[in-house]
Structure formats: C-alpha cells, structure tokens
Short mmCIF file of C-alpha atoms in Angstrom, two decimals:
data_model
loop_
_atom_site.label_atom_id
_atom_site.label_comp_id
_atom_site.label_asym_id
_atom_site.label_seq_id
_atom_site.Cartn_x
_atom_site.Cartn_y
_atom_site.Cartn_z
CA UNK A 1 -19.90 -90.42 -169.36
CA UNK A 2 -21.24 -86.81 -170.40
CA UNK A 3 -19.90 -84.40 -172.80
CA UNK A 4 -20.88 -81.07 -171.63
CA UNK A 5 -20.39 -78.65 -175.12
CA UNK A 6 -20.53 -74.88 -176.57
CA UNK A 7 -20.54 -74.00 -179.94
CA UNK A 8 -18.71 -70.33 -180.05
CA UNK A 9 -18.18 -69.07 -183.53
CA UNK A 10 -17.21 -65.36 -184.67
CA UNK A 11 -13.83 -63.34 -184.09
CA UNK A 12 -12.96 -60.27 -182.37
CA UNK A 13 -16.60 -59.22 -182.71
CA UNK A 14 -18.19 -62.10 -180.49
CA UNK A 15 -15.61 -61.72 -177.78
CA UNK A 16 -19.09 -61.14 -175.60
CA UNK A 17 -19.83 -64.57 -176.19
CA UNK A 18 -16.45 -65.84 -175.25
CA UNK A 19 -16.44 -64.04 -172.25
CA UNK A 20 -20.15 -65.59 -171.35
CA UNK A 21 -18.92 -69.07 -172.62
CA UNK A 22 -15.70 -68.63 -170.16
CA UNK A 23 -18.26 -68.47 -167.09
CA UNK A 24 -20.39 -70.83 -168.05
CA UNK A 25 -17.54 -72.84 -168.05
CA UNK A 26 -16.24 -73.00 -164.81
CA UNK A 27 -19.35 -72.74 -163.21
CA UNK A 28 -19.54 -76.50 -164.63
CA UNK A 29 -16.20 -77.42 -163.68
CA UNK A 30 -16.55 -76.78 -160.01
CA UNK A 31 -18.24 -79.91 -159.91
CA UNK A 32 -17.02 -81.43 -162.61
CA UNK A 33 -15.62 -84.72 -161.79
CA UNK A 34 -13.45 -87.38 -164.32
CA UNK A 35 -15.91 -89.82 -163.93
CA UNK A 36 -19.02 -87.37 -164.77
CA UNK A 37 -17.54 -86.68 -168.32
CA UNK A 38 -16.10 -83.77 -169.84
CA UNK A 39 -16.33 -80.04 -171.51
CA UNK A 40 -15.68 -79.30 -174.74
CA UNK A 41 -16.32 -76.56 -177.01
CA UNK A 42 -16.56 -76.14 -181.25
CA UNK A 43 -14.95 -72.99 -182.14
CA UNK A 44 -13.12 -71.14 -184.94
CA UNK A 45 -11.07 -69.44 -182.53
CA UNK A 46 -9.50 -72.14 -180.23
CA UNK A 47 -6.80 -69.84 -178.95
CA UNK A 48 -9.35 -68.02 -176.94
CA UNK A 49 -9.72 -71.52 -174.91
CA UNK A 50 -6.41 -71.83 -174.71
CA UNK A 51 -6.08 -71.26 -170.73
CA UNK A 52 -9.90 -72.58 -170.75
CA UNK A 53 -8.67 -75.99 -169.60
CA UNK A 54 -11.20 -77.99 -171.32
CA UNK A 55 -11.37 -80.02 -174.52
CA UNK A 56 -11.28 -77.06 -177.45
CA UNK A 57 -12.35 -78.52 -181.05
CA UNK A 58 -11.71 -76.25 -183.99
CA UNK A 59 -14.06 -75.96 -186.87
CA UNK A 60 -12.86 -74.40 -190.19
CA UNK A 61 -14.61 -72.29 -192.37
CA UNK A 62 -15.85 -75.24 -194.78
CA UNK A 63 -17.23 -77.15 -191.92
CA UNK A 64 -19.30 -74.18 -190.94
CA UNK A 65 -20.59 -73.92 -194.32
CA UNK A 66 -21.38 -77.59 -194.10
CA UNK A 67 -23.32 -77.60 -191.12
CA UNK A 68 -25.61 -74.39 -191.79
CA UNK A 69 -26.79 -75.94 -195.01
CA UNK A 70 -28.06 -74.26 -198.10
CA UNK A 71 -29.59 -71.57 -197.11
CA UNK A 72 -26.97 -70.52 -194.69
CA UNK A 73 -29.04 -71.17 -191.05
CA UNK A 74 -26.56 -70.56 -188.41
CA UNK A 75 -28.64 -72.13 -185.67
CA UNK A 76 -28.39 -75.04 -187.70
CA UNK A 77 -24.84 -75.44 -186.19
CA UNK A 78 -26.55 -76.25 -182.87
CA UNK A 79 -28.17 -79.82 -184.16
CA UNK A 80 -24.87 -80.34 -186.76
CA UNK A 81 -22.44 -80.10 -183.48
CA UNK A 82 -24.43 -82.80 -180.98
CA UNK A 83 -24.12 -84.98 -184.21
CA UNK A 84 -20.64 -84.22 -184.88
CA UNK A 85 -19.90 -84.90 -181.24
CA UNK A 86 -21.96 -88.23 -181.02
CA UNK A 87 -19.88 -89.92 -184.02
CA UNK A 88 -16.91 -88.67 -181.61
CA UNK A 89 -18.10 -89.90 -178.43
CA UNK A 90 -20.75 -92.57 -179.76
CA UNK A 91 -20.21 -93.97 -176.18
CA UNK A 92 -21.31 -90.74 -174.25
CA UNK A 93 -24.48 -88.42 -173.52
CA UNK A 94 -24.75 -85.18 -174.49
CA UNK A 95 -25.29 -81.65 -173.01
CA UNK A 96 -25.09 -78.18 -175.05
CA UNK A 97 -25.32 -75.16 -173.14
CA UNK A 98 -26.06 -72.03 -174.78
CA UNK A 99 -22.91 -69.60 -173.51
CA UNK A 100 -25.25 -67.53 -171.49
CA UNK A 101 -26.13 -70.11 -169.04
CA UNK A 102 -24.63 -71.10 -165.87
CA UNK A 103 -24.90 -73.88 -163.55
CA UNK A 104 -26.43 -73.29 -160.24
CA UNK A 105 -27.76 -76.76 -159.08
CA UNK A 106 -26.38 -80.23 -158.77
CA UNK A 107 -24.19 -81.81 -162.05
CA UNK A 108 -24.93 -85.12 -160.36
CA UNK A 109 -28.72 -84.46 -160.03
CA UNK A 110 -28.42 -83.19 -163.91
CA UNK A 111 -26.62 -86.13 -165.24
CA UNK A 112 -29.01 -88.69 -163.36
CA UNK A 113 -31.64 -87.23 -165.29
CA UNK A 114 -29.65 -88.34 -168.80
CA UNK A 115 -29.10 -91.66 -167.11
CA UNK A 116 -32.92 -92.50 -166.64
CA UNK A 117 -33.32 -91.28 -170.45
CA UNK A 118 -35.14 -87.94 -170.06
CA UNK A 119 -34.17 -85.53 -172.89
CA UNK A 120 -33.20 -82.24 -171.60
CA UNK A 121 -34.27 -78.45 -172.95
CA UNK A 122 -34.18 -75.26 -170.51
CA UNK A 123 -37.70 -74.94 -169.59
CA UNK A 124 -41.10 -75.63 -171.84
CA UNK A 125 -42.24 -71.94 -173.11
CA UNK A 126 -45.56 -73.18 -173.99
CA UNK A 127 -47.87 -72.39 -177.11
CA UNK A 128 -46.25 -70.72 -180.54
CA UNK A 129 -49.33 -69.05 -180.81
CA UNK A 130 -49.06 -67.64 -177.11
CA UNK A 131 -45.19 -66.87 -177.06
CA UNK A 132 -44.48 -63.93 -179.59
CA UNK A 133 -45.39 -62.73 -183.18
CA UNK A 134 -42.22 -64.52 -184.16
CA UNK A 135 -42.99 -67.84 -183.11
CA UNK A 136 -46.69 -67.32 -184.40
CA UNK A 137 -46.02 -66.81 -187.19
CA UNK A 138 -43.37 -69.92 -187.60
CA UNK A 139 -46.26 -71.82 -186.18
CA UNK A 140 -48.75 -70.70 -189.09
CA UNK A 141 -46.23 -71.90 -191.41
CA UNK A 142 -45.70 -75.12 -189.98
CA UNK A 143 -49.06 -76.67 -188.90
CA UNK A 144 -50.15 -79.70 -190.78
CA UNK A 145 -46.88 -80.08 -192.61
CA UNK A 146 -45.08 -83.30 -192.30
CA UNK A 147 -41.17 -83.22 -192.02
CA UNK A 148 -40.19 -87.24 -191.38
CA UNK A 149 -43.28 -88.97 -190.07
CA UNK A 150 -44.00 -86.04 -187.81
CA UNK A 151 -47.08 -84.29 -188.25
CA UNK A 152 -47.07 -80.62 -186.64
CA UNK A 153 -49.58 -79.91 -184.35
CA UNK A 154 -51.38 -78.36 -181.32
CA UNK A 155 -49.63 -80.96 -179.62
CA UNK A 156 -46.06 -79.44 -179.99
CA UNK A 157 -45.01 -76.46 -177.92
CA UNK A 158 -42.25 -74.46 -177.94
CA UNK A 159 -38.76 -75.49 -175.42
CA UNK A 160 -36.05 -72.81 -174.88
CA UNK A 161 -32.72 -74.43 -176.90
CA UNK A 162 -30.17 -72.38 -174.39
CA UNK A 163 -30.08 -76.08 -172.94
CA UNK A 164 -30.34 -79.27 -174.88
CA UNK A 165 -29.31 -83.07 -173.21
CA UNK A 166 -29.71 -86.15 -174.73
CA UNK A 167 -28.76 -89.62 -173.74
CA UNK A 168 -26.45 -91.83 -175.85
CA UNK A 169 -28.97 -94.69 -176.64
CA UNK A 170 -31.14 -91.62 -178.22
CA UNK A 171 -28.85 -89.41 -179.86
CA UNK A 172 -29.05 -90.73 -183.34
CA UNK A 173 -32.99 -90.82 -183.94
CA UNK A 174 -33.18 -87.62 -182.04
CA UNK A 175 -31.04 -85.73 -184.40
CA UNK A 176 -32.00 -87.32 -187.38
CA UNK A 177 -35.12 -86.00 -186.49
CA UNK A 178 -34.34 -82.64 -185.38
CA UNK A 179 -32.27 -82.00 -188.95
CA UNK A 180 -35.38 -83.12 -190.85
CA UNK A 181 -37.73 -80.89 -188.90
CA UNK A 182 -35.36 -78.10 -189.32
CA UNK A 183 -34.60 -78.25 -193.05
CA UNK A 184 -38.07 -79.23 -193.89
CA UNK A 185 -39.16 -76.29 -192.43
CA UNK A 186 -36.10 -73.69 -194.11
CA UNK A 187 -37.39 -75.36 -197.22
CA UNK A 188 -40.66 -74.52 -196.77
CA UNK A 189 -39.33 -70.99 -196.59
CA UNK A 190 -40.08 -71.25 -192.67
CA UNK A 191 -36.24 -69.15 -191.72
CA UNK A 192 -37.14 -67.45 -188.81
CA UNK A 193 -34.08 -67.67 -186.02
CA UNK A 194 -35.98 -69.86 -183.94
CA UNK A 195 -36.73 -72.33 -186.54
CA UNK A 196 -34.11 -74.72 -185.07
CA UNK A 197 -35.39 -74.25 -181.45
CA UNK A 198 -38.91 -75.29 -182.39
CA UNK A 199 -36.99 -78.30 -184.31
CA UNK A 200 -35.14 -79.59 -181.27
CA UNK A 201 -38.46 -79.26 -179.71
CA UNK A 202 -40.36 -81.32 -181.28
CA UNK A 203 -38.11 -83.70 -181.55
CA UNK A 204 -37.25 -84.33 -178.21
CA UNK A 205 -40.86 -84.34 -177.57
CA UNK A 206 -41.40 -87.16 -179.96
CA UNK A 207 -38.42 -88.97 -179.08
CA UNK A 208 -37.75 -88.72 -175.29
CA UNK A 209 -39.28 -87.61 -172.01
CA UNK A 210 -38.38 -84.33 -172.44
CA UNK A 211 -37.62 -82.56 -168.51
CA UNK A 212 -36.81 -79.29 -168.43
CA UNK A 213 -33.38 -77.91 -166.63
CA UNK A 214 -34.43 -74.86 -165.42
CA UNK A 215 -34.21 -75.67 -161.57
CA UNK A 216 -30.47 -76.38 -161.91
CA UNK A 217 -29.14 -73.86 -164.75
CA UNK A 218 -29.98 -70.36 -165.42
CA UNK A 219 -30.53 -69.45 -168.90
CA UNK A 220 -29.86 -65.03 -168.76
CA UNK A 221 -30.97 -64.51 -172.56
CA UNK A 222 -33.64 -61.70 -170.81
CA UNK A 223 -30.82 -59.79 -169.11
CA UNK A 224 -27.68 -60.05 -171.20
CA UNK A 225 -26.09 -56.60 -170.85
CA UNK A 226 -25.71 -57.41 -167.21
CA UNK A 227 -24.32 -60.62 -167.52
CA UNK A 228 -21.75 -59.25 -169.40
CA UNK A 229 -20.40 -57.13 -167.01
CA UNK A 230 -19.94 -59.97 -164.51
CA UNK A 231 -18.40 -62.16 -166.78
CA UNK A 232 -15.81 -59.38 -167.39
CA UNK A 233 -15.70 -58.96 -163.71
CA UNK A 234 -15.00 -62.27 -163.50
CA UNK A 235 -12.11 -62.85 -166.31
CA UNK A 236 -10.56 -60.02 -165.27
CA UNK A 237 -10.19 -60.93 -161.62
CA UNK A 238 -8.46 -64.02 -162.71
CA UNK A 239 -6.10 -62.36 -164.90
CA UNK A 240 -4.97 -59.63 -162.71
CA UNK A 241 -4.77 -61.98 -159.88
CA UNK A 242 -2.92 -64.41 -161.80
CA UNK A 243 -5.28 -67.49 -160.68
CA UNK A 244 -4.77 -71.26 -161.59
CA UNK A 245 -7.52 -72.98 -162.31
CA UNK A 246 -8.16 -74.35 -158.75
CA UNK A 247 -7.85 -70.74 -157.93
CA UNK A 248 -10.48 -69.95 -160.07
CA UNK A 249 -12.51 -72.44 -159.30
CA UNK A 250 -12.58 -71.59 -155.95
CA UNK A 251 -12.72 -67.81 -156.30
CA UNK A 252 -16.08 -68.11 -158.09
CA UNK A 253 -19.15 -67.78 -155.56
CA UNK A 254 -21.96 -69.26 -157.68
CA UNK A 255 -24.70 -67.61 -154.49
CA UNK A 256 -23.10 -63.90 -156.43
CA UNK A 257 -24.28 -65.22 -159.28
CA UNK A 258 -28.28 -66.46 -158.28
CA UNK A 259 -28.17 -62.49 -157.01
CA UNK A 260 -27.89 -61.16 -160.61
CA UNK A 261 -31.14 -60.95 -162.85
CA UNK A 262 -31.50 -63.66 -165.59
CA UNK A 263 -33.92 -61.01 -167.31
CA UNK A 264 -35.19 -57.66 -167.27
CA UNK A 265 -38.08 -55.89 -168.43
CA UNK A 266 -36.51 -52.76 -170.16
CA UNK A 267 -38.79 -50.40 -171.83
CA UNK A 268 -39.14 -50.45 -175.68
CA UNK A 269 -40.47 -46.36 -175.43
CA UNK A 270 -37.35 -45.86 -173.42
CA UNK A 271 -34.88 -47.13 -175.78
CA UNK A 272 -36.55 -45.33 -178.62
CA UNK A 273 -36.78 -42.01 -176.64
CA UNK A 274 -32.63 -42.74 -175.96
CA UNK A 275 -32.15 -43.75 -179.87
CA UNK A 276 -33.90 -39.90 -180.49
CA UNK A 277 -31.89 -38.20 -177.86
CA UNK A 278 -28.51 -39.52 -179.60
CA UNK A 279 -29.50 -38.73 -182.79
CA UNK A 280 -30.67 -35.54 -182.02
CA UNK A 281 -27.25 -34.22 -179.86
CA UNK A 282 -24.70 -36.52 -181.50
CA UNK A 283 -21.09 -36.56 -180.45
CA UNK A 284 -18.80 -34.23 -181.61
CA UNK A 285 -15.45 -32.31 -181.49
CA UNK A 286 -13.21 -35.59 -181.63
CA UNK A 287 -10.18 -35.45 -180.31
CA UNK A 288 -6.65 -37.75 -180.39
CA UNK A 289 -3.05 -37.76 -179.47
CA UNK A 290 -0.69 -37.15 -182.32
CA UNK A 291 2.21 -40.22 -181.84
CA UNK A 292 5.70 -38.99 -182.58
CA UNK A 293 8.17 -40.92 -184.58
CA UNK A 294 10.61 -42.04 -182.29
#
C-alpha cells in the first residue's frame, strides 16, 4: 500500500494553498485505486476537506509547535509528518506532494518505483553552489560539518522537496536522518527556508536510490499565479455544477492541465517599475454602500 499525503496549514489566509491542494488531489484520485493505497492530508483546518473525499488528519496548535522545533522551522513539518504518518501506517510507503503539484503520468508506474526501493524527490537541481545565492550560501555553512555520521560534501546536491517518496522498509533511517541533518544544521544557525529541502536531500541520497519524479508529476512552484487561477476554475466548476466526485473526476482533463506553464520567467525590472507606478498614483476616492437597518 501507498499513502499519498499534504501537509496544508494556515486559515483563511492560505485558502491559495487549499485550492492548489484540492487539484492536486483529484488529479491523484483519477487513478487512484483501493489496492494502490490512499490520500490523506495533515491540516488545521479539516473542514476545508470536508467534501475532499480523502483521509483528512487534524493537527492542533501544540502539535505544530512540536514538529517545527525550537527555533520555530515550519518546513520542518514536512520531515515531522512522513514520521507521524509512518508510526500510523508502519505497514505502508510514503508519498508527500507539495500542494502545487499535479499528477500527469502513470500512479502505477510511480508506485513501482517505491516497490523496487528507489526514494523519490521531484527532480535533482544540481550544485548549491550553482543553484542560487540562497542555497550558496546554506552550502558555505554546511560543508565539512557532520550532522549523524554524514559528512557534507561536494558529493551532495540539491533535490526539489515539492515531491518526496519513500518505501516502508526505509522510512525510519531515512527520517531519522533527515531530522538530524535538518536540526544540526538550524543549530548551526544554518535557517534558510530551504534548509529542510537540502536535508531530505541528502538523506535520501545516503539512504536510497534516489529517482527523480519529474516525468510523471509537475511541480508549478515557477508559475504559481497561474495555477491559481485554474485551480479556482476548477473548484468552482464543481460547485456551480453541483458534481459528485465521479463527476469530478471525470470532468477534469489532465491534457488542459500539461497546456498550462509550470514556470515563468517574469521580469524582476518589471515588477519593480509596477511596485513604482502604484506607489506613485495610488488608489483613491473610496467608495461603499451605506446598509440600512431593516
């Protein structure tokens, strides 16, 4: 069996990421099958899964204290939930999907890949050094240090977390080692928000045969403002048409999907020149209705 999760967290202002999660979603569950496993999904709002039709596991404020540690890492959820969900399904691999992702290839061809033991991240980004001043800089921090009996090193590149798989018989070491990576390296003072993503990382690298997912889900961090749009388009075609789930299900044309842009190159001089432009002719002469007591 495979439990396919999210971890969604955050009220009335995250409703994006409820709306992304919701795709994501049934994208899985047209192929979903009883005896491929399950969805589930961690959340502090589990009556915004409430017509989801999946498995909805609420976490309360102390538990999401818990599992961001000390020094209050939210991406630290991400390894704290596949551990929490191993002790539940000790039995079962595991899949987390960030909630921008969607499934566009085969489940079947994805879970064979946890069967033969591969560990699973999005798609290999390559050097720190080469990625971004962010990750460079992490890097910098981190090289030579040892967190566990892993040494850092050349040797360990960087894997996009919007995907992470593991399979049962791995689970435990994996994680152990991810959480050690990832508090070594807050401890070291080493908080930048991809700190976990470089943990999981490495530790898949050292633990499994780490295969990236790319060629079966798509992973639109690059081109999110879109996205959002369909998966309103989406939700609100259900709701106005009233669909079941089959309904759904079968409404949803994953070929629409491929056709939108996982990422776009948008001009940083562009979005300065518009941040200028607003400032400089900002909005004015509000105006409202006056309600009547009736």
């Amino acid at each position: 069996m495979m439990t396919i999760f999210y971890i969604v967290i955050g009220g009335d202002e995250a409703i994006r990421y409820y709306m992304e999660a919701y795709l994501s979603i049934r994208t899985f569950q047209k192929q979903l099958l009883p005896e491929i496993g399950r969805i589930c999904v961690i959340t502090d709002h589990p009556s915004f899964f409430s017509k989801a039709g999946i498995e909805v596991i609420t976490i309360t404020a102390e538990q999401k204290a818990e599992w961001m540690g000390p020094h209050r890492f939210f991406f630290r959820t991400k390894i704290k939930g596949m551990e929490y969900l191993h002790n539940l399904y000790p039995d079962d691999d595991l899949l987390y999907l960030d909630s921008d992702t969607f499934l566009y290839g085969s489940l079947t061809a994805l879970k064979a890949r946890l069967d033969e033991g591969h560990g699973l991240m999005h798609l290999c980004e390559g050097k720190p050094t080469d990625i971004s001043h962010t990750a460079k800089r992490l890097w910098k921090k981190a090289v030579g240090h040892t967190y566990g009996d892993i040494v850092i090193g050349e040797q360990h590149q960087m894997w996009n977390a919007g995907v992470v798989g593991l399979p049962c018989e791995k689970i435990s070491e994996t994680i152990a080692s991810a959480l050690t990576l990832c508090d070594g390296m807050l401890n070291d003072g080493n908080n930048e928000f991809i700190t976990e993503q470089y943990s999981y990382s490495i530790a898949l690298a050292e633990h499994t045969s780490l295969t990236a997912t790319s060629d079966l889900i798509g992973h639109y961090w690059g081109n999110s403002m879109g996205w959002k749009n369909k998966a309103l388009e989406v939700f609100m075609q259900a709701y106005l048409n009233d669909y079941s789930l089959e309904e759904e299900l079968k409404a949803l044309n994953i070929d629409e999907l491929c056709k939108m842009p996982y990422y776009v190159r948008r001009s940083s001089t562009a979005a300065k020149l518009h941040k200028f432009v607003d400032r400089l002719f900002k909005e004015r002469d509000f105006k409202y209705v006056m309600p009547h007591n009736l």
